Amino acid sequence: AVRRCVGDAAAFVRDHWAKAPLLRRGAGPGGFDDLLSLADVDRFLSTSSPRTPAFRLVKDGQPLPPAAYTKPGRIGSQPLHDLADAGRVYDHFRAGATIVLQGLHRYWPPLTAFCRDLELFLTHPVQVNAYLTPPASRGLGVHHDTHDVFVLQVHGRKLWQVWDAAVPFPLPHQKKLPPGAAAPAEPPLVDAELAPGDCLYVPRGFRHAARTAETASLHLTVGISTRNWNEVLREVVELATEEAWFREGLPVGFADDPAALAHSLAERVAELRRFLDKVDLDRVAEGTARRFWAGRAPLLGGQLGQLLALGELDDDAVVRRRPGTVCRLEVRGERLTVLLGDRELTMPAQLAPAMRQVLAAGSFAVGELAPHLDGPSRLVLVRRLVREGLLESTAVA
């Protein structure tokens, strides 16, 4: 996925990541229709009864009130009030409103797989929205985002301008430019019309704006929620809250004598420095990495068929690792911990060689685990890994 967006991944990380925009022409030959097509958007809006906030409408930099394009309905006995009114959605689109589909990585399988592939390279969380803009219109005005984005042009054309950073490395709470803000006076770093298959990378904090001309446009915005040093260093300092001196209250009358308070503060800062020198940074780093991997749940498409066919597995059955799965092995003493995204398995440490073979093999026949496990044991292991979403039978898939 990253090569499809930027070409040379190493050059992108070296020269552009968090530093400068990148426009890559023809990143997706024939467009990105395999990820989400105009027909897919039409079908989603007209037949699936989406609910807010899965979609919204924006016009001239301002969101339209949901009541203007939703209607009430029921699912079973449960009344709903935020179902898409497809007729009114299309009316607003014809009048110049941009249709925004939000969080597509959560429910659109091609984008779920694409985002997971990006996440495994970047090791930062990734999400994706789609923007369908009618001709001669714009959704948002000049603004900056608090996350990096890849813009993938799917259908039609869109004019993009990108200026230098308004706020270097902005934090999520920092105020964005107001919708419809005037274009900066300086020349843009990027001033280009994106055609189907083009990709534009915009680092966080860089001001940008987009509009359509003669044709409607459908593009995907792939947002990267970058973890930053501020968050990790806060975690390190937070460890000091376990120390009794860190939780002591300020002295009586502190507000009457700022000079005395400054003296006491200097003593506490010196104490904090001594504490930080003793922090196990390897443990902090391992915890930071582990939280990322623990948030990558298995992608379980087709799992019902896999579960129903578990009894058919034997030594001749060929299984393979599911695309996009996370698996980290940790051996501590007599126990092996297998981290599978949002779940953990605990096994005897003697299973580590078999698990390493599972991860290295790609696809394999169950009987190929014979050097490490007897017949019943390897079937138990493989069936468990299928149930947990790491492996799948090729006969079912």
Coordinates of C-alpha atoms in Angstrom, one line a residue:
A1 CA 0.0 0.0 0.0
V2 CA 2.8 2.5 0.8
R3 CA 4.6 1.8 -2.5
R4 CA 1.3 2.4 -4.3
C5 CA 1.0 5.8 -2.7
V6 CA 4.5 7.1 -2.8
G7 CA 6.6 4.7 -5.0
D8 CA 10.0 4.5 -3.2
A9 CA 9.1 4.1 0.4
A10 CA 12.6 4.7 1.8
A11 CA 12.9 8.0 -0.2
F12 CA 9.5 9.0 1.0
V13 CA 10.4 8.5 4.7
R14 CA 13.7 10.3 4.2
D15 CA 12.6 13.3 2.2
H16 CA 8.9 13.8 2.8
W17 CA 7.5 12.2 5.9
A18 CA 6.5 15.0 8.3
K19 CA 8.6 17.4 6.2
A20 CA 7.2 18.3 2.8
P21 CA 4.2 17.5 0.5
L22 CA 4.6 14.9 -2.3
L23 CA 2.6 14.7 -5.5
R24 CA 2.9 11.3 -7.3
R25 CA 1.2 11.0 -10.7
G26 CA -0.3 7.7 -11.7
A27 CA 0.2 6.1 -8.3
G28 CA -2.9 3.9 -9.0
P29 CA -3.0 3.1 -12.7
G30 CA -6.6 3.3 -13.8
G31 CA -7.5 5.1 -10.6
F32 CA -8.2 3.6 -7.2
D33 CA -11.6 2.0 -8.2
D34 CA -10.5 -1.2 -6.5
L35 CA -10.6 0.6 -3.2
L36 CA -13.9 2.5 -3.6
S37 CA -15.6 3.4 -6.9
L38 CA -18.3 6.0 -7.7
A39 CA -20.7 3.1 -8.2
D40 CA -19.8 1.8 -4.7
V41 CA -20.7 5.3 -3.2
D42 CA -23.9 5.4 -5.1
R43 CA -24.9 1.9 -3.9
F44 CA -23.9 2.7 -0.3
L45 CA -26.1 5.9 -0.2
S46 CA -29.1 4.5 -2.1
T47 CA -29.5 1.0 -0.7
S48 CA -27.8 0.6 2.6
S49 CA -29.6 3.3 4.7
P50 CA -26.4 4.6 6.3
R51 CA -26.7 6.6 9.5
T52 CA -24.8 9.6 10.8
P53 CA -21.9 10.0 11.6
A54 CA -21.0 7.4 9.0
F55 CA -21.8 10.1 6.5
R56 CA -22.3 13.9 6.5
L57 CA -22.7 16.8 4.0
V58 CA -20.5 19.9 3.8
K59 CA -21.0 23.0 1.6
D60 CA -18.8 26.0 1.2
G61 CA -16.7 25.1 4.2
Q62 CA -19.7 24.6 6.6
P63 CA -21.4 21.3 7.6
L64 CA -25.1 21.1 6.8
P65 CA -27.4 20.2 9.7
P66 CA -28.1 16.4 9.7
A67 CA -31.9 17.1 9.8
A68 CA -31.6 18.5 6.3
Y69 CA -30.7 15.1 4.8
T70 CA -31.8 12.4 7.3
K71 CA -35.1 10.8 8.1
P72 CA -36.6 8.7 10.9
G73 CA -37.1 4.9 10.6
R74 CA -37.0 1.7 12.5
I75 CA -34.9 -1.4 12.8
G76 CA -37.1 -4.0 14.5
S77 CA -38.8 -2.2 17.3
Q78 CA -36.0 0.4 17.7
P79 CA -36.9 3.9 16.4
L80 CA -34.1 5.7 14.6
H81 CA -33.8 9.4 13.7
D82 CA -30.6 9.6 11.6
L83 CA -31.1 7.5 8.5
A84 CA -29.9 8.8 5.2
D85 CA -32.7 10.3 3.1
A86 CA -31.2 9.4 -0.3
G87 CA -33.4 11.7 -2.3
R88 CA -32.5 14.8 -0.2
V89 CA -28.8 13.8 -0.1
Y90 CA -28.7 13.8 -3.9
D91 CA -30.6 17.1 -4.0
H92 CA -28.0 18.7 -1.8
F93 CA -25.3 17.2 -3.9
R94 CA -26.8 18.7 -7.1
A95 CA -26.9 22.1 -5.2
G96 CA -23.2 22.0 -4.5
A97 CA -22.8 20.0 -1.3
T98 CA -19.9 17.5 -0.8
I99 CA -20.9 14.1 0.5
V100 CA -18.4 12.8 3.1
L101 CA -18.3 9.1 4.0
Q102 CA -16.5 8.7 7.3
G103 CA -14.5 5.8 8.9
L104 CA -14.7 3.6 5.8
H105 CA -11.8 1.5 7.1
R106 CA -14.2 0.1 9.7
Y107 CA -16.6 -1.5 7.3
W108 CA -15.4 -1.4 3.7
P109 CA -13.2 -4.5 3.2
P110 CA -10.9 -3.2 0.4
L111 CA -10.1 -0.1 2.5
T112 CA -9.8 -2.1 5.7
A113 CA -7.1 -4.2 4.1
F114 CA -5.4 -1.2 2.5
C115 CA -5.3 0.7 5.8
R116 CA -4.0 -2.3 7.7
D117 CA -1.2 -2.7 5.1
L118 CA -0.2 1.0 5.6
E119 CA -0.4 0.6 9.4
L120 CA 2.0 -2.4 9.4
F121 CA 4.6 -0.2 7.5
L122 CA 4.1 3.1 9.4
T123 CA 3.2 1.7 12.8
H124 CA 0.8 4.6 13.3
P125 CA -3.0 4.2 13.3
V126 CA -4.7 4.9 9.9
Q127 CA -8.3 5.8 9.0
V128 CA -10.0 6.8 5.8
N129 CA -12.8 9.1 4.6
A130 CA -14.2 9.6 1.1
Y131 CA -15.2 13.0 -0.3
L132 CA -17.6 13.2 -3.3
T133 CA -17.8 16.9 -4.5
P134 CA -20.0 18.1 -7.4
P135 CA -18.6 20.3 -10.2
A136 CA -17.5 23.9 -9.5
S137 CA -17.7 23.3 -5.7
R138 CA -15.6 23.0 -2.6
G139 CA -16.2 21.3 0.6
L140 CA -13.8 22.7 3.1
G141 CA -11.9 26.0 2.8
V142 CA -8.2 26.7 3.6
H143 CA -7.4 24.6 6.7
H144 CA -4.7 22.4 8.2
D145 CA -5.1 19.0 9.7
T146 CA -3.6 17.6 13.0
H147 CA -2.6 14.4 11.2
D148 CA -0.8 13.5 8.0
V149 CA -2.9 12.5 5.0
F150 CA -2.6 10.7 1.7
V151 CA -5.1 12.0 -0.9
L152 CA -6.0 9.3 -3.4
Q153 CA -7.9 10.6 -6.5
V154 CA -10.5 8.0 -7.5
H155 CA -12.9 9.7 -10.0
G156 CA -12.9 13.0 -11.9
R157 CA -10.5 15.8 -11.1
K158 CA -9.8 18.2 -8.2
L159 CA -7.6 21.3 -7.9
W160 CA -5.4 21.2 -4.8
Q161 CA -3.2 23.9 -3.3
V162 CA -0.8 23.2 -0.4
W163 CA 1.1 25.9 1.5
D164 CA 3.8 25.7 4.2
A165 CA 2.9 24.7 7.8
A166 CA 0.7 27.1 9.7
V167 CA 1.5 25.3 13.0
P168 CA 4.5 23.0 13.0
F169 CA 3.5 19.5 14.3
P170 CA 0.1 20.7 15.7
L171 CA -1.5 18.8 18.5
P172 CA -5.1 17.6 18.2
H173 CA -6.4 20.3 20.6
Q174 CA -4.9 23.1 18.6
K175 CA -7.4 25.2 16.7
K176 CA -7.5 24.8 13.0
L177 CA -7.9 27.6 10.5
P178 CA -11.6 28.7 10.3
P179 CA -13.6 27.2 7.4
G180 CA -13.4 29.4 4.3
A181 CA -10.2 31.2 5.5
A182 CA -8.6 33.2 2.7
A183 CA -5.7 31.6 0.7
P184 CA -2.3 32.6 2.0
A185 CA -0.5 35.3 0.1
E186 CA 2.7 33.3 -0.5
P187 CA 2.9 30.9 -3.5
P188 CA 1.7 27.4 -2.8
L189 CA 4.2 24.5 -2.5
V190 CA 1.7 22.4 -4.6
D191 CA -0.7 23.9 -7.1
A192 CA -2.0 21.0 -9.2
E193 CA -5.1 19.2 -10.6
L194 CA -5.3 15.6 -9.4
A195 CA -6.6 13.1 -12.0
P196 CA -7.7 9.5 -11.3
G197 CA -4.7 7.5 -10.0
D198 CA -2.8 10.5 -8.6
C199 CA -1.7 10.6 -4.9
L200 CA -0.9 13.7 -2.8
Y201 CA 0.8 13.5 0.6
V202 CA 0.2 16.4 2.9
P203 CA 2.0 16.5 6.3
R204 CA 0.1 17.6 9.3
G205 CA 0.0 21.3 9.9
F206 CA 0.4 22.2 6.2
R207 CA -2.4 24.5 5.0
H208 CA -4.3 23.3 2.1
A209 CA -7.6 23.7 0.1
A210 CA -9.3 21.9 -2.8
R211 CA -12.1 22.6 -5.2
T212 CA -13.6 21.0 -8.3
A213 CA -13.8 22.7 -11.7
E214 CA -15.7 21.2 -14.6
T215 CA -16.0 17.7 -13.3
A216 CA -17.3 16.1 -10.1
S217 CA -14.6 14.5 -7.9
L218 CA -14.3 11.5 -5.7
H219 CA -11.2 11.2 -3.6
L220 CA -10.1 9.2 -0.5
T221 CA -8.4 11.0 2.4
V222 CA -6.2 8.5 4.3
G223 CA -5.5 10.0 7.7
I224 CA -2.5 9.0 9.8
S225 CA -2.9 9.6 13.5
T226 CA 0.8 10.0 14.3
R227 CA 1.9 9.3 17.9
N228 CA 4.3 11.9 19.0
W229 CA 7.1 12.3 21.5
N230 CA 4.9 14.5 23.7
E231 CA 2.7 11.6 24.4
V232 CA 5.5 9.2 25.2
L233 CA 7.5 11.6 27.4
R234 CA 4.3 12.4 29.3
E235 CA 4.1 8.7 30.0
V236 CA 7.6 8.7 31.4
V237 CA 6.9 11.6 33.7
E238 CA 3.6 10.0 34.7
L239 CA 5.6 7.2 36.3
A240 CA 6.8 9.7 38.9
T241 CA 3.2 9.9 40.3
E242 CA 3.9 6.6 42.1
E243 CA 6.5 8.4 44.2
A244 CA 5.2 9.9 47.5
W245 CA 7.0 13.2 47.1
F246 CA 5.3 13.7 43.8
R247 CA 1.9 13.7 45.4
E248 CA 2.6 16.0 48.3
G249 CA 0.4 19.1 48.4
L250 CA 1.9 22.6 48.0
P251 CA 2.8 24.3 51.3
V252 CA 0.3 26.5 53.1
G253 CA 0.5 30.1 51.9
F254 CA 2.4 29.2 48.7
A255 CA 0.5 31.8 46.7
D256 CA 1.7 34.6 49.1
D257 CA 5.4 33.8 48.5
P258 CA 6.2 33.0 44.8
A259 CA 9.9 33.2 45.5
A260 CA 9.8 30.5 48.2
L261 CA 7.6 28.4 45.9
A262 CA 10.2 28.7 43.1
H263 CA 12.9 27.5 45.5
S264 CA 10.8 24.5 46.5
L265 CA 9.9 23.9 42.8
A266 CA 13.6 23.8 42.0
E267 CA 14.1 21.1 44.6
R268 CA 11.2 19.0 43.2
V269 CA 12.5 19.4 39.6
A270 CA 15.9 18.1 40.8
E271 CA 14.2 15.2 42.5
L272 CA 12.3 14.5 39.2
R273 CA 15.6 14.5 37.3
R274 CA 17.1 12.0 39.7
F275 CA 13.9 9.9 39.2
L276 CA 14.0 10.1 35.4
D277 CA 17.6 8.9 35.4
K278 CA 16.4 5.6 37.0
V279 CA 13.4 5.0 34.7
D280 CA 13.6 1.7 32.7
L281 CA 13.3 3.2 29.2
D282 CA 13.3 -0.2 27.6
R283 CA 10.2 -1.1 29.5
V284 CA 8.5 2.2 28.4
A285 CA 9.4 1.6 24.8
E286 CA 8.2 -1.9 24.9
G287 CA 4.9 -0.8 26.4
T288 CA 4.5 1.9 23.7
A289 CA 5.1 -0.6 20.9
R290 CA 2.8 -3.2 22.5
R291 CA -0.1 -0.8 22.7
F292 CA 0.1 -0.2 19.0
W293 CA 0.1 -3.9 18.1
A294 CA -2.6 -4.6 20.7
G295 CA -4.9 -2.2 18.8
R296 CA -4.6 -4.1 15.5
A297 CA -7.5 -6.6 15.7
P298 CA -7.5 -9.6 13.3
L299 CA -9.3 -9.0 10.0
L300 CA -11.9 -11.8 10.1
G301 CA -13.6 -11.8 6.7
G302 CA -14.9 -15.3 5.9
Q303 CA -14.4 -16.4 9.5
L304 CA -17.8 -18.2 9.7
G305 CA -16.8 -20.6 6.9
Q306 CA -13.5 -21.2 8.6
L307 CA -15.1 -22.0 12.0
L308 CA -17.6 -24.4 10.3
A309 CA -14.8 -26.2 8.5
L310 CA -12.5 -26.7 11.6
G311 CA -13.5 -30.4 11.9
E312 CA -12.2 -31.0 8.3
L313 CA -8.6 -30.0 9.1
D314 CA -6.1 -32.8 9.0
D315 CA -2.4 -33.2 8.3
D316 CA -2.9 -32.7 4.5
A317 CA -4.9 -29.5 5.0
V318 CA -3.1 -26.4 3.8
V319 CA -3.4 -23.3 5.9
R320 CA -2.0 -19.8 5.5
R321 CA -1.5 -16.7 7.6
R322 CA -4.4 -14.2 7.1
P323 CA -3.3 -11.0 5.3
G324 CA -2.8 -8.0 7.7
T325 CA -2.6 -10.1 10.8
V326 CA -0.4 -9.1 13.8
C327 CA 1.6 -11.8 15.6
R328 CA 4.4 -11.1 18.1
L329 CA 6.0 -13.8 20.2
E330 CA 7.4 -13.2 23.7
V331 CA 9.2 -16.0 25.5
R332 CA 9.6 -15.5 29.3
G333 CA 10.8 -18.4 31.3
E334 CA 8.6 -21.4 30.7
R335 CA 5.8 -19.4 29.0
L336 CA 5.2 -18.2 25.5
T337 CA 3.0 -15.2 25.0
V338 CA 1.4 -14.8 21.5
L339 CA 0.1 -11.3 20.9
L340 CA -2.6 -11.4 18.2
G341 CA -3.7 -7.8 18.0
D342 CA -6.5 -7.4 20.5
R343 CA -6.0 -10.8 22.1
E344 CA -3.2 -12.8 23.8
L345 CA -2.6 -16.5 23.9
T346 CA -0.4 -18.1 26.6
M347 CA 1.3 -21.3 25.7
P348 CA 4.2 -23.5 27.0
A349 CA 7.6 -22.1 25.8
Q350 CA 8.3 -25.4 24.0
L351 CA 5.8 -24.3 21.4
A352 CA 8.0 -21.4 20.3
P353 CA 9.7 -23.3 17.5
A354 CA 6.4 -24.4 16.0
M355 CA 5.0 -20.9 16.2
R356 CA 8.1 -19.5 14.5
Q357 CA 7.6 -22.0 11.7
V358 CA 4.0 -20.9 11.4
L359 CA 5.0 -17.3 11.0
A360 CA 7.9 -18.0 8.6
A361 CA 6.1 -20.4 6.3
G362 CA 3.3 -18.2 4.7
S363 CA 1.2 -21.3 3.7
F364 CA 1.9 -24.8 4.8
A365 CA 0.4 -28.2 5.3
V366 CA -0.5 -29.0 8.9
G367 CA 1.7 -32.1 8.7
E368 CA 4.8 -29.9 8.1
L369 CA 4.8 -29.1 11.8
A370 CA 5.8 -32.7 12.5
P371 CA 9.4 -31.8 13.5
H372 CA 8.0 -29.9 16.5
L373 CA 4.6 -31.5 17.4
D374 CA 2.9 -34.9 17.2
G375 CA -0.3 -35.3 15.2
P376 CA -2.9 -34.5 17.8
S377 CA -0.9 -31.5 19.2
R378 CA -0.4 -29.9 15.8
L379 CA -4.0 -30.1 15.0
V380 CA -4.9 -28.6 18.3
L381 CA -2.5 -25.7 17.7
V382 CA -3.6 -25.0 14.1
R383 CA -7.3 -25.2 14.9
R384 CA -6.7 -22.7 17.8
L385 CA -4.9 -20.3 15.5
V386 CA -7.7 -20.5 12.9
R387 CA -10.3 -19.8 15.7
E388 CA -8.2 -16.8 16.8
G389 CA -8.0 -15.4 13.2
L390 CA -4.2 -15.8 12.6
L391 CA -4.6 -18.7 10.1
E392 CA -7.2 -19.7 7.5
S393 CA -7.7 -22.9 5.5
T394 CA -7.0 -22.4 1.8
A395 CA -9.8 -24.9 1.1
V396 CA -12.3 -22.5 2.5
A397 CA -10.8 -19.2 1.6

